[in-house]
Amino acid sequence: MPATATYLRELRELCDARGLLLLVDAVQCGHFRSGSYQSFAEIVAGTEAEGFAPDAVSMAKSLGGGVPIGGFWVREPYQDLLCAGKHGTTYGGGPLACAAANAVLDAIEQEGLVANVRAVGGQLKSGLEALQAELPGVVKDVRGLGMMLGMEVHAGVAGLEDAGDPGLPPPSVELCNRLHEKGVLCVGAGTHTVRFLPPFNLSAAEADEALGAMRDVLKAI
Ligand SMILES: *Cc1c(COP(=O)(O)O)cnc(C)c1O
């Protein structure tokens, strides 16, 4: 569920009015997954909320491209709340993990992956929207930014959900299982939405292949 620019602006105003620190959790949506380094920048670009900035940003997971690392950025006047050594962890500040994160960012830059996230992510979203147009009785909504996309199915779709049987997996899981059988890796989000978080180097041909498999699965329903 992407935030809107208005939501972010009003959140900023609320936090300023109440003296609250505004932290954006960018663990999943950061590091160019949205098409911008930070998803809030992607959302506010060219809007009334242009220039929006949180007070802190948390980062992990894709930051290390598979190597465990977490981190956060924080700005004045909060920057000195945690000084060196105050936020201790056994492996915190390890140079190996930090080198991995730098290598990941280098690869994103050198391999032109931001342009690929925008282009192939856009292709995937258009393809999912076409599936929604073709099968409006099954697909309820398509949303997301860059390569973080969600496809929601309607409640009570026959063949996907037996509303009377609480022992069955929710439609999101059932749909994921069927997509997994076709080689499309995805995860459920909530009861009726499937999430697609492909690697940034996904090719246009691979995106088409995945869309074809999704079409087969959805049409069978
Ligand atoms: C995984 C995750 C976290 C936790 O990250 P850790 O590195 O395990 O602390 C926080 N927020 C989101 C959105 C996550 O997906």
PDB file of C-alpha atoms and ligand atoms in Angstrom:
ATOM      1  CA  MET A   1       0.000   0.000   0.000  1.00  0.00           C
ATOM      2  CA  PRO A   2       2.101   2.955  -1.174  1.00  0.00           C
ATOM      3  CA  ALA A   3       1.724   6.070   0.950  1.00  0.00           C
ATOM      4  CA  THR A   4       0.417   9.165  -0.799  1.00  0.00           C
ATOM      5  CA  ALA A   5       2.328  12.446  -0.925  1.00  0.00           C
ATOM      6  CA  THR A   6      -0.427  14.137   1.065  1.00  0.00           C
ATOM      7  CA  TYR A   7      -0.234  11.453   3.758  1.00  0.00           C
ATOM      8  CA  LEU A   8       3.527  11.960   4.092  1.00  0.00           C
ATOM      9  CA  ARG A   9       3.216  15.752   4.240  1.00  0.00           C
ATOM     10  CA  GLU A  10       0.530  15.597   6.913  1.00  0.00           C
ATOM     11  CA  LEU A  11       2.494  12.999   8.879  1.00  0.00           C
ATOM     12  CA  ARG A  12       5.478  15.357   8.848  1.00  0.00           C
ATOM     13  CA  GLU A  13       3.289  18.247  10.008  1.00  0.00           C
ATOM     14  CA  LEU A  14       1.774  16.138  12.790  1.00  0.00           C
ATOM     15  CA  CYS A  15       5.193  15.000  14.028  1.00  0.00           C
ATOM     16  CA  ASP A  16       6.538  18.565  13.938  1.00  0.00           C
ATOM     17  CA  ALA A  17       3.504  19.878  15.834  1.00  0.00           C
ATOM     18  CA  ARG A  18       3.820  17.188  18.534  1.00  0.00           C
ATOM     19  CA  GLY A  19       7.614  17.009  18.697  1.00  0.00           C
ATOM     20  CA  LEU A  20       7.705  13.415  17.497  1.00  0.00           C
ATOM     21  CA  LEU A  21      10.578  11.734  15.707  1.00  0.00           C
ATOM     22  CA  LEU A  22       9.452  10.481  12.295  1.00  0.00           C
ATOM     23  CA  LEU A  23      11.232   7.266  11.353  1.00  0.00           C
ATOM     24  CA  VAL A  24      10.636   5.650   7.981  1.00  0.00           C
ATOM     25  CA  ASP A  25      11.163   1.892   8.025  1.00  0.00           C
ATOM     26  CA  ALA A  26      12.891   1.376   4.675  1.00  0.00           C
ATOM     27  CA  VAL A  27      14.081  -2.158   5.334  1.00  0.00           C
ATOM     28  CA  GLN A  28      11.993  -3.523   2.476  1.00  0.00           C
ATOM     29  CA  CYS A  29      11.125  -0.490   0.361  1.00  0.00           C
ATOM     30  CA  GLY A  30      14.538   1.221   0.471  1.00  0.00           C
ATOM     31  CA  HIS A  31      17.712   0.820  -1.575  1.00  0.00           C
ATOM     32  CA  PHE A  32      16.091   1.566  -4.933  1.00  0.00           C
ATOM     33  CA  ARG A  33      13.349  -1.086  -4.799  1.00  0.00           C
ATOM     34  CA  SER A  34      10.818   1.667  -5.520  1.00  0.00           C
ATOM     35  CA  GLY A  35      12.921   3.171  -8.317  1.00  0.00           C
ATOM     36  CA  SER A  36      14.400   5.805  -5.986  1.00  0.00           C
ATOM     37  CA  TYR A  37      16.948   5.281  -3.233  1.00  0.00           C
ATOM     38  CA  GLN A  38      14.123   5.849  -0.769  1.00  0.00           C
ATOM     39  CA  SER A  39      10.472   5.158  -1.559  1.00  0.00           C
ATOM     40  CA  PHE A  40       9.337   8.436   0.038  1.00  0.00           C
ATOM     41  CA  ALA A  41      11.462  10.318  -2.515  1.00  0.00           C
ATOM     42  CA  GLU A  42       9.757   8.369  -5.311  1.00  0.00           C
ATOM     43  CA  ILE A  43       6.361   9.274  -3.871  1.00  0.00           C
ATOM     44  CA  VAL A  44       6.894  12.997  -3.227  1.00  0.00           C
ATOM     45  CA  ALA A  45       8.848  13.849  -6.416  1.00  0.00           C
ATOM     46  CA  GLY A  46       7.021  16.598  -8.270  1.00  0.00           C
ATOM     47  CA  THR A  47       4.209  16.860  -5.714  1.00  0.00           C
ATOM     48  CA  GLU A  48       3.093  19.295  -3.029  1.00  0.00           C
ATOM     49  CA  ALA A  49       5.209  17.268  -0.580  1.00  0.00           C
ATOM     50  CA  GLU A  50       8.441  17.704  -2.578  1.00  0.00           C
ATOM     51  CA  GLY A  51      11.347  18.009  -0.148  1.00  0.00           C
ATOM     52  CA  PHE A  52       9.703  15.774   2.449  1.00  0.00           C
ATOM     53  CA  ALA A  53      12.276  14.158   4.720  1.00  0.00           C
ATOM     54  CA  PRO A  54      11.891  11.938   7.780  1.00  0.00           C
ATOM     55  CA  ASP A  55      14.105  12.284  10.847  1.00  0.00           C
ATOM     56  CA  ALA A  56      15.412   8.770  10.609  1.00  0.00           C
ATOM     57  CA  VAL A  57      15.491   5.862   8.175  1.00  0.00           C
ATOM     58  CA  SER A  58      16.037   2.213   9.097  1.00  0.00           C
ATOM     59  CA  MET A  59      17.720  -0.158   6.634  1.00  0.00           C
ATOM     60  CA  ALA A  60      18.492  -3.878   6.464  1.00  0.00           C
ATOM     61  CA  LYS A  61      17.920  -6.977   4.289  1.00  0.00           C
ATOM     62  CA  SER A  62      18.613  -5.944   0.687  1.00  0.00           C
ATOM     63  CA  LEU A  63      21.193  -3.428   1.922  1.00  0.00           C
ATOM     64  CA  GLY A  64      23.653  -6.322   2.033  1.00  0.00           C
ATOM     65  CA  GLY A  65      22.243  -8.294  -0.903  1.00  0.00           C
ATOM     66  CA  GLY A  66      22.032 -11.404   1.284  1.00  0.00           C
ATOM     67  CA  VAL A  67      24.796 -10.582   3.780  1.00  0.00           C
ATOM     68  CA  PRO A  68      23.194  -9.804   7.176  1.00  0.00           C
ATOM     69  CA  ILE A  69      23.401  -6.088   7.908  1.00  0.00           C
ATOM     70  CA  GLY A  70      21.144  -3.474   9.431  1.00  0.00           C
ATOM     71  CA  GLY A  71      21.633   0.219   9.899  1.00  0.00           C
ATOM     72  CA  PHE A  72      19.943   3.536  10.316  1.00  0.00           C
ATOM     73  CA  TRP A  73      20.369   7.146   9.286  1.00  0.00           C
ATOM     74  CA  VAL A  74      19.289   9.921  11.631  1.00  0.00           C
ATOM     75  CA  ARG A  75      19.453  13.681  11.291  1.00  0.00           C
ATOM     76  CA  GLU A  76      19.848  16.649  13.551  1.00  0.00           C
ATOM     77  CA  PRO A  77      18.783  17.289  16.279  1.00  0.00           C
ATOM     78  CA  TYR A  78      18.567  13.569  17.052  1.00  0.00           C
ATOM     79  CA  GLN A  79      21.946  12.567  15.676  1.00  0.00           C
ATOM     80  CA  ASP A  80      23.718  12.552  19.031  1.00  0.00           C
ATOM     81  CA  LEU A  81      21.097  10.563  20.961  1.00  0.00           C
ATOM     82  CA  LEU A  82      23.105   7.451  20.178  1.00  0.00           C
ATOM     83  CA  CYS A  83      26.852   8.045  20.209  1.00  0.00           C
ATOM     84  CA  ALA A  84      29.466   5.506  19.174  1.00  0.00           C
ATOM     85  CA  GLY A  85      29.325   2.481  21.456  1.00  0.00           C
ATOM     86  CA  LYS A  86      25.935   3.296  22.926  1.00  0.00           C
ATOM     87  CA  HIS A  87      23.943   1.090  20.587  1.00  0.00           C
ATOM     88  CA  GLY A  88      26.058  -2.002  20.960  1.00  0.00           C
ATOM     89  CA  THR A  89      25.676  -5.339  19.237  1.00  0.00           C
ATOM     90  CA  THR A  90      28.225  -8.135  19.017  1.00  0.00           C
ATOM     91  CA  TYR A  91      28.902  -7.659  15.327  1.00  0.00           C
ATOM     92  CA  GLY A  92      27.757  -4.036  14.972  1.00  0.00           C
ATOM     93  CA  GLY A  93      29.889  -1.899  12.697  1.00  0.00           C
ATOM     94  CA  GLY A  94      31.628  -4.929  11.239  1.00  0.00           C
ATOM     95  CA  PRO A  95      33.762  -3.969   8.220  1.00  0.00           C
ATOM     96  CA  LEU A  96      32.899  -7.148   6.285  1.00  0.00           C
ATOM     97  CA  ALA A  97      29.149  -6.463   6.292  1.00  0.00           C
ATOM     98  CA  CYS A  98      29.747  -2.791   5.511  1.00  0.00           C
ATOM     99  CA  ALA A  99      32.003  -3.739   2.573  1.00  0.00           C
ATOM    100  CA  ALA A 100      29.223  -6.016   1.291  1.00  0.00           C
ATOM    101  CA  ALA A 101      26.702  -3.177   1.468  1.00  0.00           C
ATOM    102  CA  ASN A 102      29.083  -0.900  -0.416  1.00  0.00           C
ATOM    103  CA  ALA A 103      29.593  -3.595  -3.055  1.00  0.00           C
ATOM    104  CA  VAL A 104      25.819  -3.965  -3.460  1.00  0.00           C
ATOM    105  CA  LEU A 105      25.388  -0.226  -3.963  1.00  0.00           C
ATOM    106  CA  ASP A 106      28.320  -0.236  -6.442  1.00  0.00           C
ATOM    107  CA  ALA A 107      26.694  -3.055  -8.409  1.00  0.00           C
ATOM    108  CA  ILE A 108      23.349  -1.232  -8.501  1.00  0.00           C
ATOM    109  CA  GLU A 109      25.140   1.821  -9.892  1.00  0.00           C
ATOM    110  CA  GLN A 110      27.502   0.077 -12.311  1.00  0.00           C
ATOM    111  CA  GLU A 111      24.931  -2.343 -13.719  1.00  0.00           C
ATOM    112  CA  GLY A 112      22.322   0.374 -14.252  1.00  0.00           C
ATOM    113  CA  LEU A 113      19.853  -1.471 -12.060  1.00  0.00           C
ATOM    114  CA  VAL A 114      17.794   1.570 -11.100  1.00  0.00           C
ATOM    115  CA  ALA A 115      16.778   2.036 -14.729  1.00  0.00           C
ATOM    116  CA  ASN A 116      15.963  -1.687 -14.845  1.00  0.00           C
ATOM    117  CA  VAL A 117      13.819  -1.466 -11.709  1.00  0.00           C
ATOM    118  CA  ARG A 118      11.847   1.338 -13.343  1.00  0.00           C
ATOM    119  CA  ALA A 119      11.557  -0.271 -16.776  1.00  0.00           C
ATOM    120  CA  VAL A 120      10.926  -3.917 -15.881  1.00  0.00           C
ATOM    121  CA  GLY A 121       8.981  -3.010 -12.721  1.00  0.00           C
ATOM    122  CA  GLY A 122       6.761  -0.835 -14.937  1.00  0.00           C
ATOM    123  CA  GLN A 123       6.405  -3.684 -17.418  1.00  0.00           C
ATOM    124  CA  LEU A 124       5.367  -6.064 -14.631  1.00  0.00           C
ATOM    125  CA  LYS A 125       2.840  -3.604 -13.253  1.00  0.00           C
ATOM    126  CA  SER A 126       1.343  -2.937 -16.708  1.00  0.00           C
ATOM    127  CA  GLY A 127       1.166  -6.681 -17.277  1.00  0.00           C
ATOM    128  CA  LEU A 128      -0.610  -7.240 -13.973  1.00  0.00           C
ATOM    129  CA  GLU A 129      -3.003  -4.395 -14.795  1.00  0.00           C
ATOM    130  CA  ALA A 130      -3.730  -6.066 -18.125  1.00  0.00           C
ATOM    131  CA  LEU A 131      -4.539  -9.283 -16.241  1.00  0.00           C
ATOM    132  CA  GLN A 132      -6.869  -7.283 -14.014  1.00  0.00           C
ATOM    133  CA  ALA A 133      -8.599  -5.843 -17.088  1.00  0.00           C
ATOM    134  CA  GLU A 134      -8.883  -9.321 -18.604  1.00  0.00           C
ATOM    135  CA  LEU A 135     -10.065 -11.039 -15.413  1.00  0.00           C
ATOM    136  CA  PRO A 136     -11.828  -8.340 -13.381  1.00  0.00           C
ATOM    137  CA  GLY A 137     -13.841 -10.963 -11.528  1.00  0.00           C
ATOM    138  CA  VAL A 138     -10.664 -12.412 -10.027  1.00  0.00           C
ATOM    139  CA  VAL A 139      -8.148  -9.549  -9.772  1.00  0.00           C
ATOM    140  CA  LYS A 140      -9.361  -6.689  -7.614  1.00  0.00           C
ATOM    141  CA  ASP A 141      -6.338  -4.392  -7.471  1.00  0.00           C
ATOM    142  CA  VAL A 142      -2.746  -3.972  -8.608  1.00  0.00           C
ATOM    143  CA  ARG A 143      -0.512  -1.572  -6.703  1.00  0.00           C
ATOM    144  CA  GLY A 144       3.036  -0.766  -5.734  1.00  0.00           C
ATOM    145  CA  LEU A 145       6.160   1.038  -6.845  1.00  0.00           C
ATOM    146  CA  GLY A 146       9.083  -0.156  -8.933  1.00  0.00           C
ATOM    147  CA  MET A 147       9.780  -3.777  -8.084  1.00  0.00           C
ATOM    148  CA  MET A 148       7.557  -3.956  -5.021  1.00  0.00           C
ATOM    149  CA  LEU A 149       4.175  -4.892  -6.402  1.00  0.00           C
ATOM    150  CA  GLY A 150       1.005  -6.383  -4.999  1.00  0.00           C
ATOM    151  CA  MET A 151      -1.893  -8.080  -6.715  1.00  0.00           C
ATOM    152  CA  GLU A 152      -5.101  -8.396  -4.716  1.00  0.00           C
ATOM    153  CA  VAL A 153      -7.835 -10.871  -5.548  1.00  0.00           C
ATOM    154  CA  HIS A 154     -11.499 -10.439  -4.729  1.00  0.00           C
ATOM    155  CA  ALA A 155     -12.952 -12.073  -1.654  1.00  0.00           C
ATOM    156  CA  GLY A 156     -14.994 -15.208  -2.271  1.00  0.00           C
ATOM    157  CA  VAL A 157     -13.599 -16.156  -5.695  1.00  0.00           C
ATOM    158  CA  ALA A 158     -14.828 -19.673  -6.413  1.00  0.00           C
ATOM    159  CA  GLY A 159     -11.926 -22.043  -7.046  1.00  0.00           C
ATOM    160  CA  LEU A 160      -9.594 -20.053  -4.817  1.00  0.00           C
ATOM    161  CA  GLU A 161     -11.523 -19.785  -1.629  1.00  0.00           C
ATOM    162  CA  ASP A 162     -14.119 -21.896   0.063  1.00  0.00           C
ATOM    163  CA  ALA A 163     -15.488 -19.315   2.435  1.00  0.00           C
ATOM    164  CA  GLY A 164     -17.076 -22.016   4.549  1.00  0.00           C
ATOM    165  CA  ASP A 165     -13.859 -23.896   5.332  1.00  0.00           C
ATOM    166  CA  PRO A 166     -11.583 -22.179   7.865  1.00  0.00           C
ATOM    167  CA  GLY A 167      -9.081 -25.046   7.547  1.00  0.00           C
ATOM    168  CA  LEU A 168      -8.038 -24.020   4.037  1.00  0.00           C
ATOM    169  CA  PRO A 169      -5.156 -21.598   3.455  1.00  0.00           C
ATOM    170  CA  PRO A 170      -6.178 -17.996   2.667  1.00  0.00           C
ATOM    171  CA  PRO A 171      -6.447 -17.087  -1.042  1.00  0.00           C
ATOM    172  CA  SER A 172      -3.091 -15.284  -0.912  1.00  0.00           C
ATOM    173  CA  VAL A 173      -1.296 -18.461   0.160  1.00  0.00           C
ATOM    174  CA  GLU A 174      -3.323 -20.677  -2.187  1.00  0.00           C
ATOM    175  CA  LEU A 175      -2.467 -18.406  -5.122  1.00  0.00           C
ATOM    176  CA  CYS A 176       1.216 -18.324  -4.135  1.00  0.00           C
ATOM    177  CA  ASN A 177       1.298 -22.119  -3.969  1.00  0.00           C
ATOM    178  CA  ARG A 178      -0.097 -22.360  -7.498  1.00  0.00           C
ATOM    179  CA  LEU A 179       2.353 -19.752  -8.771  1.00  0.00           C
ATOM    180  CA  HIS A 180       5.232 -21.606  -7.086  1.00  0.00           C
ATOM    181  CA  GLU A 181       4.246 -24.721  -9.065  1.00  0.00           C
ATOM    182  CA  LYS A 182       4.762 -22.655 -12.233  1.00  0.00           C
ATOM    183  CA  GLY A 183       8.130 -21.397 -11.021  1.00  0.00           C
ATOM    184  CA  VAL A 184       7.029 -17.915  -9.953  1.00  0.00           C
ATOM    185  CA  LEU A 185       8.374 -17.119  -6.483  1.00  0.00           C
ATOM    186  CA  CYS A 186       6.159 -14.790  -4.483  1.00  0.00           C
ATOM    187  CA  VAL A 187       4.795 -14.370  -0.967  1.00  0.00           C
ATOM    188  CA  GLY A 188       1.385 -13.605   0.408  1.00  0.00           C
ATOM    189  CA  ALA A 189       0.593 -10.291   2.086  1.00  0.00           C
ATOM    190  CA  GLY A 190      -2.510 -10.507   4.217  1.00  0.00           C
ATOM    191  CA  THR A 191      -5.331 -12.797   3.156  1.00  0.00           C
ATOM    192  CA  HIS A 192      -5.983 -11.716  -0.439  1.00  0.00           C
ATOM    193  CA  THR A 193      -2.798 -10.139  -1.799  1.00  0.00           C
ATOM    194  CA  VAL A 194       0.258 -11.658  -3.452  1.00  0.00           C
ATOM    195  CA  ARG A 195       3.508  -9.707  -3.325  1.00  0.00           C
ATOM    196  CA  PHE A 196       6.131  -9.648  -6.061  1.00  0.00           C
ATOM    197  CA  LEU A 197       9.616  -8.554  -5.008  1.00  0.00           C
ATOM    198  CA  PRO A 198      11.823  -9.673  -7.888  1.00  0.00           C
ATOM    199  CA  PRO A 199      15.569  -9.147  -8.062  1.00  0.00           C
ATOM    200  CA  PHE A 200      16.618  -5.814  -9.578  1.00  0.00           C
ATOM    201  CA  ASN A 201      18.306  -7.566 -12.527  1.00  0.00           C
ATOM    202  CA  LEU A 202      15.105  -9.298 -13.648  1.00  0.00           C
ATOM    203  CA  SER A 203      15.063  -9.209 -17.454  1.00  0.00           C
ATOM    204  CA  ALA A 204      12.135  -8.141 -19.626  1.00  0.00           C
ATOM    205  CA  ALA A 205      11.906 -11.709 -20.969  1.00  0.00           C
ATOM    206  CA  GLU A 206      11.773 -13.146 -17.444  1.00  0.00           C
ATOM    207  CA  ALA A 207       9.056 -10.671 -16.482  1.00  0.00           C
ATOM    208  CA  ASP A 208       7.020 -11.749 -19.514  1.00  0.00           C
ATOM    209  CA  GLU A 209       7.526 -15.395 -18.634  1.00  0.00           C
ATOM    210  CA  ALA A 210       6.272 -14.736 -15.099  1.00  0.00           C
ATOM    211  CA  LEU A 211       3.274 -12.809 -16.406  1.00  0.00           C
ATOM    212  CA  GLY A 212       2.441 -15.715 -18.730  1.00  0.00           C
ATOM    213  CA  ALA A 213       2.533 -18.137 -15.809  1.00  0.00           C
ATOM    214  CA  MET A 214       0.348 -15.802 -13.749  1.00  0.00           C
ATOM    215  CA  ARG A 215      -2.136 -15.547 -16.598  1.00  0.00           C
ATOM    216  CA  ASP A 216      -2.311 -19.362 -16.816  1.00  0.00           C
ATOM    217  CA  VAL A 217      -2.906 -19.669 -13.065  1.00  0.00           C
ATOM    218  CA  LEU A 218      -5.508 -16.896 -12.951  1.00  0.00           C
ATOM    219  CA  LYS A 219      -7.364 -18.155 -16.021  1.00  0.00           C
ATOM    220  CA  ALA A 220      -7.560 -21.644 -14.509  1.00  0.00           C
ATOM    221  CA  ILE A 221      -9.342 -20.071 -11.540  1.00  0.00           C
TER     222      ILE A 221
HETATM  223  C1  LIG B   1      12.858  -7.582   8.308  1.00  0.00           C
HETATM  224  C2  LIG B   1      12.261  -6.265   8.658  1.00  0.00           C
HETATM  225  C3  LIG B   1      12.670  -5.565   9.786  1.00  0.00           C
HETATM  226  C4  LIG B   1      13.658  -6.118  10.779  1.00  0.00           C
HETATM  227  O1  LIG B   1      14.958  -6.068  10.299  1.00  0.00           O
HETATM  228  P1  LIG B   1      16.122  -6.679  11.233  1.00  0.00           P
HETATM  229  O2  LIG B   1      17.359  -6.460  10.449  1.00  0.00           O
HETATM  230  O3  LIG B   1      15.796  -8.138  11.420  1.00  0.00           O
HETATM  231  O4  LIG B   1      16.084  -5.933  12.505  1.00  0.00           O
HETATM  232  C5  LIG B   1      12.118  -4.327  10.026  1.00  0.00           C
HETATM  233  N1  LIG B   1      11.223  -3.790   9.177  1.00  0.00           N
HETATM  234  C6  LIG B   1      10.809  -4.414   8.063  1.00  0.00           C
HETATM  235  C7  LIG B   1       9.813  -3.750   7.147  1.00  0.00           C
HETATM  236  C8  LIG B   1      11.305  -5.675   7.757  1.00  0.00           C
HETATM  237  O5  LIG B   1      10.895  -6.311   6.661  1.00  0.00           O
END
